[in-house]
Each structure stands twice: as C-alpha cells, then as structure tokens.
Short mmCIF file of C-alpha atoms in Angstrom, two decimals:
data_model
loop_
_atom_site.label_atom_id
_atom_site.label_comp_id
_atom_site.label_asym_id
_atom_site.label_seq_id
_atom_site.Cartn_x
_atom_site.Cartn_y
_atom_site.Cartn_z
CA MET A 1 190.78 -31.96 82.18
CA GLU A 2 190.32 -32.08 86.24
CA VAL A 3 187.24 -32.55 88.08
CA GLU A 4 186.02 -31.25 91.40
CA GLY A 5 182.74 -32.02 93.94
CA ILE A 6 180.54 -30.59 95.90
CA PRO A 7 178.54 -31.94 98.42
CA PHE A 8 174.37 -32.16 96.82
CA LYS A 9 173.46 -30.37 99.57
CA LYS A 10 175.19 -27.21 98.98
CA THR A 11 173.61 -26.76 95.01
CA GLY A 12 170.27 -27.02 96.44
CA TYR A 13 168.76 -29.14 93.59
CA PHE A 14 168.26 -32.37 95.58
CA SER A 15 165.48 -32.61 97.86
CA ASP A 16 165.94 -32.88 101.99
CA LEU A 17 165.69 -36.92 101.65
CA ILE A 18 168.22 -38.11 99.17
CA CYS A 19 170.64 -35.55 100.66
CA ASP A 20 169.74 -36.88 103.95
CA TYR A 21 169.72 -40.26 103.17
CA LEU A 22 173.78 -39.96 101.08
CA GLU A 23 174.33 -38.93 104.91
CA GLY A 24 173.25 -42.34 106.70
CA LYS A 25 170.35 -39.70 108.23
CA GLU A 26 170.12 -42.17 111.12
CA THR A 27 165.59 -41.76 110.93
CA LEU A 28 166.47 -43.38 107.09
CA LEU A 29 168.20 -46.59 108.52
CA PRO A 30 164.98 -48.49 108.45
CA PHE A 31 164.39 -47.41 104.96
CA TYR A 32 166.56 -50.07 103.27
CA ASP A 33 168.92 -52.85 103.96
CA ARG A 34 172.93 -51.58 103.59
CA PRO A 35 174.37 -48.01 102.14
CA PRO A 36 175.33 -47.43 99.01
CA ARG A 37 179.97 -47.98 99.90
CA ILE A 38 182.46 -50.51 98.65
CA ASP A 39 182.04 -52.30 101.15
CA GLN A 40 178.92 -52.82 102.03
CA PHE A 41 178.91 -55.40 98.60
CA LYS A 42 180.53 -58.13 99.84
CA GLU A 43 176.59 -58.89 102.16
CA GLN A 44 175.31 -58.20 99.09
CA ILE A 45 176.53 -60.49 97.23
CA LYS A 46 175.76 -63.61 100.37
CA ALA A 47 172.47 -61.95 100.40
CA LYS A 48 172.36 -62.82 96.74
CA GLN A 49 174.13 -65.74 96.50
CA ASN A 50 171.09 -68.70 96.77
CA PHE A 51 169.99 -67.03 93.13
CA PRO A 52 168.07 -69.04 91.35
CA GLU A 53 170.28 -70.86 88.27
CA THR A 54 166.75 -71.60 86.64
CA HIS A 55 166.27 -67.68 86.17
CA ARG A 56 170.24 -67.24 85.04
CA LYS A 57 169.12 -70.12 81.97
CA VAL A 58 165.66 -67.55 81.60
CA LEU A 59 167.90 -64.04 81.61
CA TYR A 60 170.60 -65.85 78.99
CA SER A 61 168.15 -67.51 76.95
CA VAL A 62 166.24 -63.96 76.61
CA LEU A 63 169.79 -61.86 76.13
CA LYS A 64 170.87 -64.08 73.46
CA ASP A 65 167.75 -63.91 71.36
CA GLN A 66 166.96 -59.47 71.90
CA TYR A 67 170.92 -59.08 70.09
CA LYS A 68 170.08 -62.16 67.70
CA ASN A 69 169.86 -58.71 65.50
CA VAL A 70 172.75 -56.07 67.21
CA GLY A 71 176.29 -55.63 66.37
CA ILE A 72 177.55 -56.83 69.36
CA SER A 73 181.16 -55.89 70.70
CA GLU A 74 183.06 -58.37 72.29
CA ASP A 75 183.05 -57.58 76.07
CA THR A 76 179.17 -57.37 75.50
CA LYS A 77 179.06 -61.04 74.34
CA VAL A 78 180.95 -61.72 76.74
CA ASN A 79 179.21 -60.63 79.85
CA ILE A 80 176.50 -62.02 78.57
CA SER A 81 177.73 -66.00 78.13
CA LEU A 82 178.37 -64.66 82.12
CA LEU A 83 175.61 -64.29 83.61
CA LYS A 84 174.75 -68.07 83.47
CA GLU A 85 177.61 -68.70 86.49
CA ALA A 86 177.33 -68.31 89.61
CA SER A 87 179.89 -66.11 90.35
CA THR A 88 178.55 -63.17 88.08
CA PHE A 89 176.16 -60.26 89.56
CA THR A 90 175.24 -56.92 88.09
CA VAL A 91 174.25 -53.52 88.57
CA VAL A 92 171.57 -51.64 86.64
CA THR A 93 170.00 -48.81 86.03
CA GLY A 94 166.80 -47.65 83.98
CA HIS A 95 165.72 -45.41 82.13
CA GLN A 96 162.75 -44.40 79.44
CA LEU A 97 163.42 -44.50 75.59
CA ASN A 98 163.54 -40.89 75.07
CA LEU A 99 163.98 -39.77 71.60
CA PHE A 100 167.89 -39.76 71.11
CA THR A 101 168.53 -40.81 75.30
CA GLY A 102 166.61 -37.47 76.00
CA PRO A 103 168.41 -35.61 78.83
CA LEU A 104 172.52 -35.95 79.68
CA TYR A 105 172.27 -37.91 82.44
CA PHE A 106 170.41 -40.72 80.24
CA LEU A 107 174.06 -40.90 80.27
CA TYR A 108 176.22 -40.67 83.83
CA LYS A 109 173.34 -43.29 84.82
CA ILE A 110 175.02 -45.97 82.42
CA ILE A 111 178.62 -44.46 82.77
CA SER A 112 178.36 -44.92 86.69
CA THR A 113 176.85 -48.56 86.31
CA ILE A 114 179.03 -49.30 84.02
CA ASN A 115 182.49 -47.69 86.21
CA LEU A 116 180.59 -49.53 89.61
CA THR A 117 181.45 -52.55 87.95
CA LYS A 118 184.71 -51.71 87.58
CA GLU A 119 185.54 -50.57 91.10
CA LEU A 120 183.49 -53.97 92.19
CA LYS A 121 185.93 -56.78 90.31
CA LEU A 122 188.64 -54.24 92.13
CA SER A 123 187.23 -55.05 95.44
CA ASN A 124 186.38 -58.76 94.55
CA PRO A 125 188.66 -60.29 91.91
CA GLU A 126 186.95 -63.46 92.33
CA ASN A 127 183.54 -61.96 91.16
CA ASN A 128 182.35 -61.20 87.87
CA PHE A 129 179.95 -58.19 87.61
CA VAL A 130 177.65 -57.07 84.99
CA PRO A 131 176.26 -53.01 83.90
CA ILE A 132 172.67 -52.73 82.75
CA TYR A 133 170.79 -51.21 81.41
CA TRP A 134 166.96 -51.58 81.87
CA MET A 135 164.96 -50.14 78.85
CA ALA A 136 162.08 -49.35 80.35
CA THR A 137 159.44 -50.40 77.08
CA GLU A 138 156.32 -50.60 79.02
CA ASP A 139 156.28 -47.27 80.14
CA HIS A 140 153.71 -45.25 78.13
CA ASP A 141 153.78 -42.09 78.80
CA PHE A 142 155.00 -40.71 75.16
CA ASP A 143 154.60 -36.92 76.00
CA GLU A 144 157.59 -37.48 78.26
CA ILE A 145 160.04 -38.98 75.64
CA ASN A 146 158.57 -37.58 72.39
CA TYR A 147 161.21 -35.30 72.24
CA PHE A 148 164.93 -33.43 73.11
CA ASN A 149 166.15 -29.88 72.93
CA PHE A 150 169.46 -29.11 70.79
CA ARG A 151 170.75 -25.66 71.30
CA GLY A 152 167.80 -24.14 73.35
CA LYS A 153 164.92 -25.06 71.19
CA LYS A 154 163.09 -28.53 71.55
CA LEU A 155 162.79 -31.32 68.63
CA GLN A 156 159.66 -33.10 68.88
CA TRP A 157 158.24 -36.16 67.40
CA ASN A 158 154.46 -35.51 66.63
CA LYS A 159 152.42 -38.91 66.86
CA MET A 160 149.61 -40.26 68.18
CA ALA A 161 150.31 -42.85 70.50
CA SER A 162 148.80 -44.66 73.09
CA GLY A 163 150.03 -48.19 75.44
CA ALA A 164 153.64 -49.14 75.62
CA VAL A 165 156.08 -46.43 73.54
CA GLY A 166 158.56 -50.04 73.98
CA PRO A 167 156.38 -50.90 70.65
CA LEU A 168 155.89 -47.58 68.69
CA GLU A 169 157.39 -47.68 64.90
CA THR A 170 159.32 -44.76 64.25
CA ASP A 171 156.95 -43.72 61.20
CA GLY A 172 157.96 -38.74 60.93
CA LEU A 173 161.17 -39.34 62.29
CA GLU A 174 162.37 -38.40 59.03
CA ALA A 175 161.00 -34.87 59.94
CA ILE A 176 163.54 -35.00 62.84
CA LEU A 177 166.81 -35.75 61.55
CA GLU A 178 166.35 -33.38 58.77
CA ALA A 179 165.50 -30.76 61.86
CA PHE A 180 168.28 -31.62 63.74
CA SER A 181 170.70 -31.93 60.61
CA ASN A 182 169.66 -28.25 59.50
CA GLU A 183 170.94 -27.62 62.87
CA MET A 184 174.32 -28.67 62.72
CA GLY A 185 176.66 -28.26 59.63
CA ASN A 186 178.60 -30.95 58.40
CA SER A 187 181.58 -31.29 60.60
CA ILE A 188 182.95 -34.06 61.21
CA ASN A 189 181.06 -34.42 64.52
CA ALA A 190 178.10 -33.49 63.08
CA ASN A 191 177.86 -36.11 59.86
CA ARG A 192 178.38 -39.02 62.71
CA LEU A 193 175.51 -37.68 64.61
CA LYS A 194 173.53 -37.67 62.18
CA GLU A 195 174.15 -41.38 61.72
CA TRP A 196 173.32 -42.39 63.98
CA PHE A 197 169.86 -40.77 64.57
CA ALA A 198 169.41 -41.88 60.74
CA LYS A 199 170.80 -45.66 61.69
CA ALA A 200 169.00 -45.87 64.94
CA TYR A 201 165.44 -43.74 64.14
CA LEU A 202 165.18 -44.95 59.87
CA GLU A 203 166.57 -48.21 59.72
CA HIS A 204 164.17 -49.79 63.12
CA ASP A 205 160.87 -50.39 62.74
CA ASN A 206 160.55 -49.06 66.65
CA LEU A 207 161.56 -47.32 69.67
CA THR A 208 162.82 -50.54 72.01
CA ASP A 209 165.39 -51.82 68.64
CA ALA A 210 166.24 -48.00 67.82
CA THR A 211 167.43 -47.32 71.37
CA ARG A 212 168.88 -50.71 71.58
CA PHE A 213 171.00 -49.89 69.00
CA LEU A 214 171.48 -45.94 69.91
CA ALA A 215 173.27 -46.67 73.42
CA ASN A 216 174.60 -49.90 72.66
CA GLU A 217 176.69 -47.79 69.87
CA LEU A 218 177.41 -45.07 72.98
CA PHE A 219 178.36 -48.11 75.82
CA GLY A 220 178.53 -51.18 73.66
CA GLU A 221 182.77 -51.51 73.94
CA HIS A 222 181.83 -50.89 77.70
CA GLY A 223 180.70 -54.39 77.78
CA LEU A 224 176.96 -52.53 78.61
CA VAL A 225 174.46 -55.34 78.73
CA ILE A 226 170.36 -54.11 77.53
CA LEU A 227 167.58 -55.95 78.64
CA ASP A 228 163.72 -55.42 77.40
CA GLY A 229 161.71 -56.68 80.22
CA ASN A 230 158.60 -57.55 78.09
CA ASN A 231 159.15 -60.27 77.74
CA ALA A 232 156.42 -63.70 78.19
CA GLU A 233 159.66 -66.04 79.24
CA LEU A 234 160.55 -63.54 82.09
CA LYS A 235 157.07 -62.16 83.55
CA ARG A 236 156.44 -66.34 83.41
CA LEU A 237 159.21 -66.44 86.90
CA LEU A 238 156.88 -62.87 88.06
CA LEU A 239 154.29 -65.09 87.94
CA PRO A 240 153.62 -65.71 92.04
CA TYR A 241 154.20 -62.11 92.30
CA VAL A 242 151.99 -61.19 90.48
CA LYS A 243 149.50 -63.60 91.91
CA ARG A 244 149.62 -61.78 95.20
CA ASP A 245 148.80 -58.57 94.17
CA LEU A 246 145.88 -60.16 92.13
CA LEU A 247 144.83 -61.95 95.07
CA GLU A 248 146.04 -59.90 98.38
CA ASN A 249 147.09 -56.71 97.25
CA ALA A 250 150.24 -57.72 99.22
CA SER A 251 152.24 -54.92 97.40
CA TYR A 252 150.06 -52.17 97.86
CA LYS A 253 149.70 -53.23 102.04
CA LYS A 254 153.25 -53.27 103.14
CA VAL A 255 153.83 -50.39 100.74
CA ILE A 256 151.30 -48.87 102.21
CA ALA A 257 152.61 -49.36 105.66
CA THR A 258 156.12 -47.86 105.11
CA ILE A 259 154.88 -44.48 103.81
CA ASP A 260 153.26 -44.31 106.81
CA GLN A 261 156.69 -44.59 108.73
CA LEU A 262 158.06 -42.38 106.22
CA GLN A 263 155.22 -39.79 107.17
CA ALA A 264 155.65 -40.34 110.60
CA LEU A 265 159.20 -38.76 110.83
CA PRO A 266 159.80 -35.55 112.44
CA GLU A 267 161.08 -34.41 109.00
CA ASN A 268 158.09 -34.08 106.55
CA TYR A 269 159.64 -35.72 103.52
CA GLY A 270 156.73 -36.27 101.26
CA ILE A 271 156.42 -39.40 99.72
CA GLN A 272 157.22 -39.93 95.82
CA VAL A 273 154.58 -42.31 94.49
CA ASN A 274 151.82 -43.87 96.17
CA PRO A 275 150.74 -47.88 96.00
CA ARG A 276 147.78 -48.82 94.45
CA GLU A 277 144.88 -52.30 96.09
CA ILE A 278 146.63 -54.13 92.58
CA ASN A 279 150.36 -53.15 91.76
CA TYR A 280 150.36 -54.35 88.07
CA PHE A 281 148.92 -52.63 84.16
CA TYR A 282 147.27 -55.28 81.48
CA LEU A 283 149.05 -54.93 78.67
CA VAL A 284 147.82 -55.94 74.79
CA GLU A 285 148.48 -54.15 71.56
CA GLY A 286 148.16 -49.57 71.86
CA VAL A 287 146.47 -50.36 75.43
CA ARG A 288 148.09 -50.32 79.06
CA GLU A 289 145.74 -49.83 81.63
CA ARG A 290 145.37 -50.72 85.44
CA LEU A 291 143.99 -53.22 86.77
CA LEU A 292 141.40 -53.23 88.89
CA GLU A 293 139.13 -55.41 91.41
CA ARG A 294 136.26 -54.94 92.30
CA ASP A 295 133.46 -57.64 94.61
CA GLY A 296 135.63 -60.44 92.37
CA LYS A 297 135.58 -59.69 88.66
CA TYR A 298 138.35 -58.05 87.63
CA TYR A 299 138.67 -55.26 84.94
CA ILE A 300 141.03 -53.20 82.81
CA ASN A 301 140.50 -48.69 82.96
CA ASP A 302 139.11 -47.55 80.00
CA THR A 303 138.14 -50.42 78.65
CA LYS A 304 134.89 -53.41 78.99
CA ILE A 305 137.51 -56.14 79.37
CA GLN A 306 136.60 -57.98 81.97
CA PHE A 307 137.02 -61.31 84.23
CA SER A 308 136.35 -62.99 86.59
CA GLN A 309 138.79 -64.49 89.72
CA GLU A 310 138.94 -67.54 87.82
CA GLU A 311 139.76 -65.95 84.77
CA ILE A 312 142.22 -63.65 84.83
CA LEU A 313 144.16 -66.60 86.59
CA ALA A 314 143.68 -68.20 83.58
CA GLU A 315 145.45 -65.24 81.65
CA LEU A 316 148.45 -64.58 84.08
CA GLU A 317 149.24 -68.22 83.03
CA LYS A 318 148.46 -68.59 79.83
CA TYR A 319 149.42 -64.68 78.93
CA PRO A 320 152.19 -63.02 81.03
CA GLU A 321 153.33 -61.15 79.11
CA ARG A 322 150.28 -59.45 79.40
CA PHE A 323 151.20 -57.94 82.75
CA SER A 324 153.21 -55.17 83.24
CA PRO A 325 154.55 -53.92 86.99
CA ASN A 326 153.88 -50.39 87.69
CA VAL A 327 156.26 -47.98 89.59
CA ILE A 328 155.80 -50.10 92.86
CA THR A 329 156.56 -53.49 91.27
CA ARG A 330 158.66 -53.32 88.03
CA PRO A 331 161.44 -52.92 90.94
CA LEU A 332 160.13 -56.82 92.60
CA TYR A 333 160.29 -57.23 87.96
CA GLN A 334 164.58 -56.37 88.58
CA GLU A 335 165.27 -57.70 91.54
CA VAL A 336 163.30 -61.72 90.71
CA ILE A 337 164.70 -62.00 87.06
CA LEU A 338 168.29 -60.99 87.66
CA PRO A 339 171.46 -61.74 90.45
CA ASN A 340 171.13 -56.93 90.64
CA LEU A 341 173.44 -56.15 94.02
CA CYS A 342 172.66 -52.36 93.05
CA TYR A 343 170.28 -49.88 91.39
CA ILE A 344 171.57 -46.74 90.22
CA GLY A 345 169.51 -44.17 89.59
CA GLY A 346 168.13 -40.11 90.48
CA GLY A 347 166.75 -39.05 93.14
CA GLY A 348 163.21 -39.41 92.41
CA GLU A 349 163.70 -43.44 92.07
CA LEU A 350 165.26 -43.26 94.80
CA ALA A 351 163.17 -42.24 96.82
CA TYR A 352 160.26 -44.40 96.33
CA TRP A 353 162.63 -47.16 95.87
CA LEU A 354 163.10 -46.31 99.73
CA GLU A 355 159.53 -47.04 100.05
CA LEU A 356 159.42 -50.81 98.75
CA LYS A 357 161.94 -52.13 101.63
CA ASP A 358 159.31 -54.03 103.05
CA MET A 359 157.15 -54.93 100.52
CA PHE A 360 160.72 -56.88 99.29
CA GLU A 361 160.86 -58.46 103.03
CA GLU A 362 158.03 -59.86 102.53
CA MET A 363 157.75 -61.80 98.49
CA LYS A 364 161.26 -63.01 99.83
CA VAL A 365 163.07 -60.68 97.45
CA PRO A 366 167.30 -59.18 98.79
CA PHE A 367 166.80 -56.01 98.62
CA PRO A 368 169.30 -53.78 96.26
CA ILE A 369 171.85 -51.28 97.24
CA LEU A 370 170.34 -48.12 95.87
CA LEU A 371 172.93 -45.68 94.74
CA LEU A 372 171.96 -42.39 93.49
CA ARG A 373 173.72 -41.40 89.70
CA ASN A 374 176.70 -39.55 89.57
CA SER A 375 175.54 -35.66 88.38
CA ALA A 376 177.73 -33.56 86.71
CA LEU A 377 178.00 -29.64 85.16
CA VAL A 378 180.55 -30.10 82.59
CA ILE A 379 182.51 -26.86 82.36
CA THR A 380 184.27 -25.65 79.08
CA GLY A 381 187.69 -24.77 78.87
CA LYS A 382 186.52 -20.34 77.90
CA GLN A 383 183.73 -20.88 80.48
CA MET A 384 186.40 -21.32 83.72
CA GLU A 385 187.70 -18.47 81.79
CA LYS A 386 185.19 -16.13 82.16
CA LEU A 387 184.27 -17.49 85.74
CA HIS A 388 188.10 -16.33 86.99
CA ARG A 389 188.03 -13.04 85.10
CA MET A 390 184.31 -12.20 87.67
CA ASN A 391 185.77 -13.98 90.46
CA ILE A 392 182.80 -16.93 90.65
CA SER A 393 183.41 -19.79 92.29
CA LEU A 394 182.04 -23.31 91.38
CA THR A 395 179.85 -22.84 94.52
CA ASP A 396 178.90 -19.70 93.72
CA ILE A 397 176.92 -20.46 90.39
CA PHE A 398 174.89 -22.88 92.02
CA LEU A 399 172.40 -19.97 93.83
CA LYS A 400 169.24 -18.59 92.15
CA GLN A 401 170.20 -16.04 89.64
CA ASN A 402 169.30 -13.18 91.75
CA SER A 403 170.74 -14.37 94.78
CA LEU A 404 173.68 -14.42 92.92
CA ILE A 405 174.11 -11.37 91.10
CA ASN A 406 172.91 -9.55 94.81
CA LYS A 407 176.38 -11.78 96.49
CA LYS A 408 178.21 -10.72 93.42
CA ILE A 409 177.24 -6.77 93.70
CA ARG A 410 178.10 -6.66 97.01
CA GLU A 411 181.87 -7.55 96.30
CA ILE A 412 182.36 -5.54 93.77
CA SER A 413 180.44 -2.55 94.73
CA ASN A 414 182.70 0.27 95.59
CA ILE A 415 180.02 0.87 97.81
CA ASP A 416 179.56 -0.44 100.68
CA ILE A 417 175.63 -1.82 100.39
CA ASP A 418 175.27 -3.90 103.65
CA PHE A 419 173.56 -1.99 106.57
CA THR A 420 174.03 -4.84 109.16
CA PRO A 421 175.72 -2.72 111.09
CA GLN A 422 173.29 -0.07 110.37
CA LYS A 423 170.40 -2.10 111.79
CA LYS A 424 172.85 -3.46 114.59
CA HIS A 425 173.60 0.11 115.71
CA LEU A 426 169.34 0.97 115.80
CA GLU A 427 168.62 -2.21 117.81
CA GLU A 428 171.82 -0.94 120.69
CA GLN A 429 168.99 2.15 120.73
CA PHE A 430 165.97 0.67 121.33
CA LYS A 431 166.64 -1.65 123.74
CA GLY A 432 167.56 1.61 125.52
CA LEU A 433 163.94 3.29 125.23
CA TYR A 434 162.45 0.04 126.14
CA GLU A 435 164.69 -0.48 129.03
CA LEU A 436 162.90 2.98 129.95
CA ALA A 437 159.81 2.50 128.92
CA SER A 438 158.89 -0.77 131.09
CA GLN A 439 160.34 1.72 134.29
CA THR A 440 158.23 4.80 133.66
CA ASP A 441 154.99 3.29 131.16
CA ALA A 442 154.47 -0.29 130.32
CA SER A 443 151.50 0.52 127.94
CA PHE A 444 154.84 2.50 125.84
CA LEU A 445 156.46 -0.77 124.91
CA GLY A 446 153.72 -1.08 122.06
CA ALA A 447 154.61 2.20 120.42
CA VAL A 448 158.46 1.72 121.17
CA LYS A 449 158.21 -1.97 118.76
CA ALA A 450 156.25 -0.56 115.95
CA GLN A 451 158.65 2.47 115.93
CA GLU A 452 161.71 0.22 115.55
CA VAL A 453 159.89 -2.69 113.45
CA LYS A 454 159.63 0.70 110.37
CA GLN A 455 162.78 2.28 111.29
CA LEU A 456 164.42 -1.47 110.72
CA GLN A 457 161.59 -1.55 107.27
CA GLY A 458 162.74 2.01 106.54
CA LEU A 459 166.84 0.72 105.80
CA ASP A 460 165.26 -2.90 104.66
CA HIS A 461 164.12 0.24 101.87
CA LEU A 462 166.50 2.09 102.08
CA GLU A 463 169.34 -1.19 101.20
CA LYS A 464 167.20 -2.66 98.23
CA ARG A 465 167.00 0.82 96.44
CA LEU A 466 170.84 0.66 96.83
CA LEU A 467 171.31 -2.54 95.45
CA LYS A 468 169.50 -1.78 92.82
CA ALA A 469 170.50 1.51 92.01
CA GLN A 470 173.91 -0.65 91.88
CA LYS A 471 173.07 -2.89 89.49
CA ARG A 472 172.35 0.02 86.81
CA LYS A 473 175.44 1.11 87.32
CA LEU A 474 177.00 -1.97 86.91
CA GLU A 475 174.58 -3.24 84.83
CA ASP A 476 177.71 -5.04 82.27
CA GLN A 477 178.55 -6.79 85.73
CA VAL A 478 175.39 -8.38 85.86
CA MET A 479 175.19 -9.24 81.67
CA ARG A 480 177.83 -10.79 82.51
CA MET A 481 177.05 -13.10 85.06
CA THR A 482 173.76 -13.96 83.75
CA GLU A 483 174.69 -15.36 80.38
CA ILE A 484 177.65 -17.61 82.44
CA GLN A 485 174.37 -18.47 83.74
CA ASN A 486 172.32 -19.56 81.67
CA GLN A 487 174.92 -21.24 80.05
CA LEU A 488 175.81 -23.54 82.67
CA PHE A 489 172.12 -23.78 83.62
CA PRO A 490 169.35 -23.50 80.78
CA ASN A 491 165.80 -22.76 81.58
CA LYS A 492 167.44 -22.50 85.86
CA SER A 493 167.88 -25.78 85.81
CA LEU A 494 170.88 -28.36 85.76
CA GLN A 495 172.46 -28.42 82.74
CA GLU A 496 172.03 -32.25 82.80
CA ARG A 497 168.21 -32.07 82.80
CA ASN A 498 168.17 -29.71 79.51
CA LEU A 499 170.68 -30.61 77.67
CA ASN A 500 171.25 -33.89 74.93
CA PHE A 501 174.27 -34.44 74.57
CA SER A 502 175.03 -34.42 71.39
CA GLU A 503 175.59 -30.68 71.99
CA LEU A 504 178.54 -31.82 73.77
CA TYR A 505 179.48 -33.99 71.12
CA LEU A 506 179.46 -31.65 68.31
CA GLU A 507 182.39 -29.88 70.98
CA TYR A 508 184.28 -33.29 71.92
CA GLY A 509 183.37 -36.54 69.36
CA GLU A 510 184.84 -39.31 69.78
CA ARG A 511 187.11 -38.18 73.21
CA LEU A 512 183.25 -36.75 74.90
CA ILE A 513 182.12 -40.69 77.23
CA PRO A 514 185.95 -41.84 78.10
CA ARG A 515 186.42 -38.61 79.42
CA LEU A 516 182.76 -38.69 81.38
CA MET A 517 183.75 -41.53 81.94
CA LYS A 518 187.31 -40.87 83.39
CA ALA A 519 186.15 -38.02 85.74
CA LEU A 520 182.40 -39.51 87.12
CA ARG A 521 183.45 -42.35 90.30
CA PRO A 522 179.95 -43.42 91.28
CA LEU A 523 180.91 -43.86 95.29
CA SER A 524 181.88 -39.79 94.70
CA GLY A 525 179.19 -38.59 97.34
CA ASP A 526 179.05 -35.72 95.57
CA PHE A 527 178.45 -33.33 92.91
CA SER A 528 180.93 -33.39 89.81
CA ILE A 529 181.84 -30.29 87.93
CA VAL A 530 184.16 -31.54 85.10
CA LYS A 531 186.55 -28.58 83.77
CA MET A 532 186.69 -29.75 80.21
CA ASP A 533 190.44 -28.38 77.82
#
C-alpha cells in the first residue's frame, strides 16, 4: 500500500472557504480560536480543563445505559470509564444514521477521529483521549439516509416516516438485504457483509440500535464510543441554554451578527446555514417540528400545540428530551455535555461551525478546534497500471472529464493542436495595424478591432474542430480515459461521496479498515490517494 497526498485546493472539489481555512487565511482568523495543528491542543486542553465533574458523571451513567445490550470491546469499556476522570478529553465526529453507513466517508470521519486521539496521546501522555461518534438520531431527513449505492444501483428503503429517524422501526429491510445479497454472491467477504446487515437491521428494533451495532462492529475494537444525544439526562444539562433561546433569542442574535461579518468579507464565501429566532425543535413521537414564538405565545409548527411562556418553561423543566437542537445549537449541546477538544467534519459542516464562535462566547462554552475530516481516493493496483499506461498523473485524474480528455489528446496527438503561437503572431500583426490607424484615421480603429476579434475567433473555431477530429481519430484512448475516470469518480463526483464501504470490503475484507487507518493521517492537511495492492 502506498499513500500520496495532494492539496485540497488542487482537487477542485472543496470550497474556497474551506481551502482558505486550511491555509490559515488572515480574514478568517476571527471565526475560530485555534487552528487544527498538534501544537495547539495543549492550549485547547487548558480551555476545557474546567469541564464540570457533574457533567462527566451524567455522561458516564448515560453511556453505561446505552451500551448495556451491546457487545462492548475492552478498549471501548476502558474509554467509557476514563470519561469520569478530569484528565480525559474527547474528539468527536457526527453523522446521520445512513442505511448501512451510506457513503464511504462515514468510515473516513471515524478513522480520522480515532487516529487523532492516538496522535494526541503521543504528544500529551499525561492525558487520555476518547474518540466519539455522535449519532444524529434526532435528525428527521429520512430521504437523505434511506439508501446506499452498490455497484451503480441505489438500494432504497421505502417506508413512510416522520419525526426523528432514530426511533424508526427497522421493518421492511428484509427486501434490501435480499437485493444486496443477490448482487454480491457468496464469497467469504460477501457473507460477512450479509451477516452484518442482517444482525444490524433484522435483529434490532430501531435505527438507533441498528446503527450503534454496525458502527461498533466496524470500530469497537479501536475503542470508539458511540453516543446518542437524544436522552433526557443529557438534555437536562442543556436547560440554561435552551431557556436563553426561548426567552432572549440569544443564539439567533449572535449568529446573525457573525453572518454579517462573514458577508462583509471581500471573498464572498456565501452562508452555509441561517439561524432561526428559536433554534430548537419540539420532539415527540412521530413529530419533530420547529418552535415558534408570536406575541408571547409559543407554537409548534404545523401542529395545534401551543404554550404560554410559563407553560413552555414548565414543559422544558419536566420534559427536556422534547427539546431537540437544530443545526445551530447541536454543536453547543455537544460541547456542553462532552469534555471535547476537537470536532471533525466535512467541508459543509465546518462552514457552519465557522458561524458559531461568537455564540459560544456568549454562552461561555469553549469553542473546539475544527478539523476537516480525511478525504481519500482508493485506487487498486490494476487501476494504477491503467493510469500509468495512459500517462495520466494523479493530479490529472481530478480534472473535469472534458478538460482531462482535451489535455491528454493534445499530449498524445501527432499534430500540434495548440494554436497559441498563431494567435500571438496575429496579435503582433494587428499591433502594426492599430499604429497605422491611429496615425491616419482614428475612426478606423473600431474596424481594426472588429477584424482582430473575428480572426481570433476563427482560429479558436479551427482549433476546436481540429481537437474534435483528433478525438474521433483517437476514440479508443478517449474511451479508456473516460472509463477509468468514471470508475474512480462515479457520477462525476468524489468516490467517497458515492461508494458504500461494502464495495471495497468485498475486495479487501478484514484488511480494509486497518489499511485505511494506517493510510489516513488526520493532521496531514492533504487529500489522500491510497493505492491498495
């Protein structure tokens, strides 16, 4: 196995905001506390060292309860116990409850998190660091999670669903297992995948338990701790912050002010998410709807439920589990209940975290270090051989398909398709005409300019026609280039956003995760190209 890295900026798949954040651009410095470098974590530990002991006790108690019916590894058991100690801190990633993990980057998020805890232990041996996977059990976007892709097919769970996805019953997934099994065959690796799917979704009653089982099967031996934040005891720790949202719109005011600062930057980054006056949902069985306030009354969107101010505060005190953080306040909730140092997420996630620092300061909660998760392209030995034969570099393969084909056709063609010298020669000739026109009749300048534009356009047209003709002549090479790029970039997007881990597991089996853990370095700052043998 070999690993190469290329800068995220050179892939063409990451936003200017994220690339500038990774490069430490000065204009973004006000929007976070510390950059994601190993030397910054000692200061982050100091910032989080006053995490309340009472919160640790609640966290430990809840985790013990959530793991009571799970086959827990020794490393995970130790990590849960360590959370009681003041010298223990966490690194967190979060993800939706995608069917059978969804896209491949689910694995990369968790691997980044586990590997960072190992690096932190080496540089800070006096402390302990626990990797946490935060399950998005309260999310209600069922259509985003009810499928996974396998060999170009979308295996989709068709079910009527409303409210939070975590409690959803897993009925109807036998049909997905059957379709999945029919596609895979009966190899050892295929049978292992079938077993995981069956045990996760056919032997567990709801999506929360199924996802916990699967993530634990994949990463439990590495000490991963899986947390479901949809818990009354944990949410009781959030009560003071929910009250400030209900009574003062505190989160809204701070995030709106930060968005104004971001929009005032010359880079024109755009805004990832916008806050609401109240950044919590009301959550009961089958319902997760926005909380609204009008004229001192509180309403639950699209329902007949309403409260006076006194009633909503009483409801919060009695049933804290019914108040579900949205995208703005979930990060705050995470940092309130965990002794956390770092959040690891994708580009979209980090973009909205960069809107939140002032809100955290207002709430007097330390803001974590933000780290872009590892991204990777896994290339097999056979695919590498094909790239070498076609003289396609690892940078070339990230080009948009038309640009890749044009570049390589120009390189391999036996005639010169680049008309740049002719264009320069034409421009030199017209310089003389411009000089002549200015000396004789200035009104002639417009006609000269029009003729120059016309002739340059003519050369462009001829160049494109010649390139098109060469593509036809070299059709076999074009087809081979297109085929290999489509394999590596399904649907003309990153592999990690389309492939399910099962396709790689069929090939590499139990070697897959150890190899990825060895290949991916969370603080490398590069996009990883992993060449598997």
